[in-house]
Coordinates of C-alpha atoms in Angstrom, one line a residue:
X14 CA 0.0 0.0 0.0
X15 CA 1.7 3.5 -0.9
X16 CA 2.3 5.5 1.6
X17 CA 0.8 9.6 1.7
X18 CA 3.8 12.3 1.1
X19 CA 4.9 13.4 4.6
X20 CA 3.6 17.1 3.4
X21 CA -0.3 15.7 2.5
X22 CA -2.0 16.5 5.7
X23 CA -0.2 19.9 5.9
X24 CA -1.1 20.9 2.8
X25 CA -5.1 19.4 3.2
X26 CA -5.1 21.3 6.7
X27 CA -3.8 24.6 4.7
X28 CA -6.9 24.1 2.5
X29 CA -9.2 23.4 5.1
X30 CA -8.1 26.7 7.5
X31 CA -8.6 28.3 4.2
X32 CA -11.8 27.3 3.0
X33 CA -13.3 25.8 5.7
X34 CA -16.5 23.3 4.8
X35 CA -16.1 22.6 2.0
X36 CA -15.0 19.2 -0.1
X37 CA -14.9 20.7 -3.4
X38 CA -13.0 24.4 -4.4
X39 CA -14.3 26.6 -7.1
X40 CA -11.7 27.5 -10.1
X41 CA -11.2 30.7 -8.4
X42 CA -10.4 29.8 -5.1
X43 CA -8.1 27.1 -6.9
X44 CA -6.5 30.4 -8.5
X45 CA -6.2 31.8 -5.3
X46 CA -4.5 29.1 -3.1
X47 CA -2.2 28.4 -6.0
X48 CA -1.2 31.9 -7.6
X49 CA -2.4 30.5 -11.2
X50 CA -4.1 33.4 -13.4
X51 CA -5.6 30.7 -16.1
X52 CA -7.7 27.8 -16.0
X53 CA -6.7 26.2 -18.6
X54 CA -3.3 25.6 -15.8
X55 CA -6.0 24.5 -13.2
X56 CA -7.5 21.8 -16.2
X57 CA -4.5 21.0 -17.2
X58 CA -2.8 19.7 -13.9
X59 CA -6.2 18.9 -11.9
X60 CA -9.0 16.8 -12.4
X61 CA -12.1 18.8 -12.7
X62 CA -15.2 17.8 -11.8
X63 CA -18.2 20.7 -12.5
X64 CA -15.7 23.1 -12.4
X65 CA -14.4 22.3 -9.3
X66 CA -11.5 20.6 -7.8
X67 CA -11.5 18.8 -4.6
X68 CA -8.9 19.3 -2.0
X69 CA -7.8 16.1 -1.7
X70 CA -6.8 17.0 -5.6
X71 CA -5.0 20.0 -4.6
X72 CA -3.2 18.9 -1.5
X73 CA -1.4 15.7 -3.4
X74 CA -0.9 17.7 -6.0
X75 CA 0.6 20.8 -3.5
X76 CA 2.8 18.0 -2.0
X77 CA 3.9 16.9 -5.0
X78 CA 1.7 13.9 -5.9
X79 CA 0.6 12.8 -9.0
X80 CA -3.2 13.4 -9.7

């Protein structure tokens, strides 16, 4: 079984101080908690789902996982 990167929960908890509540992140919250200015960077390196992105997306990815 593979093993979470030691920053995972760091980064989750960062999203969750941040937007607290909720599961999935709008495109521009996405911009804001990673400094992106386009979505077409969001779609590109995270799955979107309804134009959202779920934090578990965006903390692996923040840590450095794969999506």
């Amino acid at each position: 079984m593979p093993r979470e990167h030691p920053d995972y929960r760091d980064s989750l908890e960062l999203l969750n101080t941040m937007y607290p509540g909720a599961a999935l992140l709008s495109t521009d919250q996405v911009k804001q908690a990673t400094g992106w200015k386009d979505i077409r960077t969001i779609k590109k390196r995270l799955p979107i789902i309804h134009e959202q992105v779920s934090k578990i997306a965006l903390a692996k990815y923040m840590c450095g996982g794969a999506k």
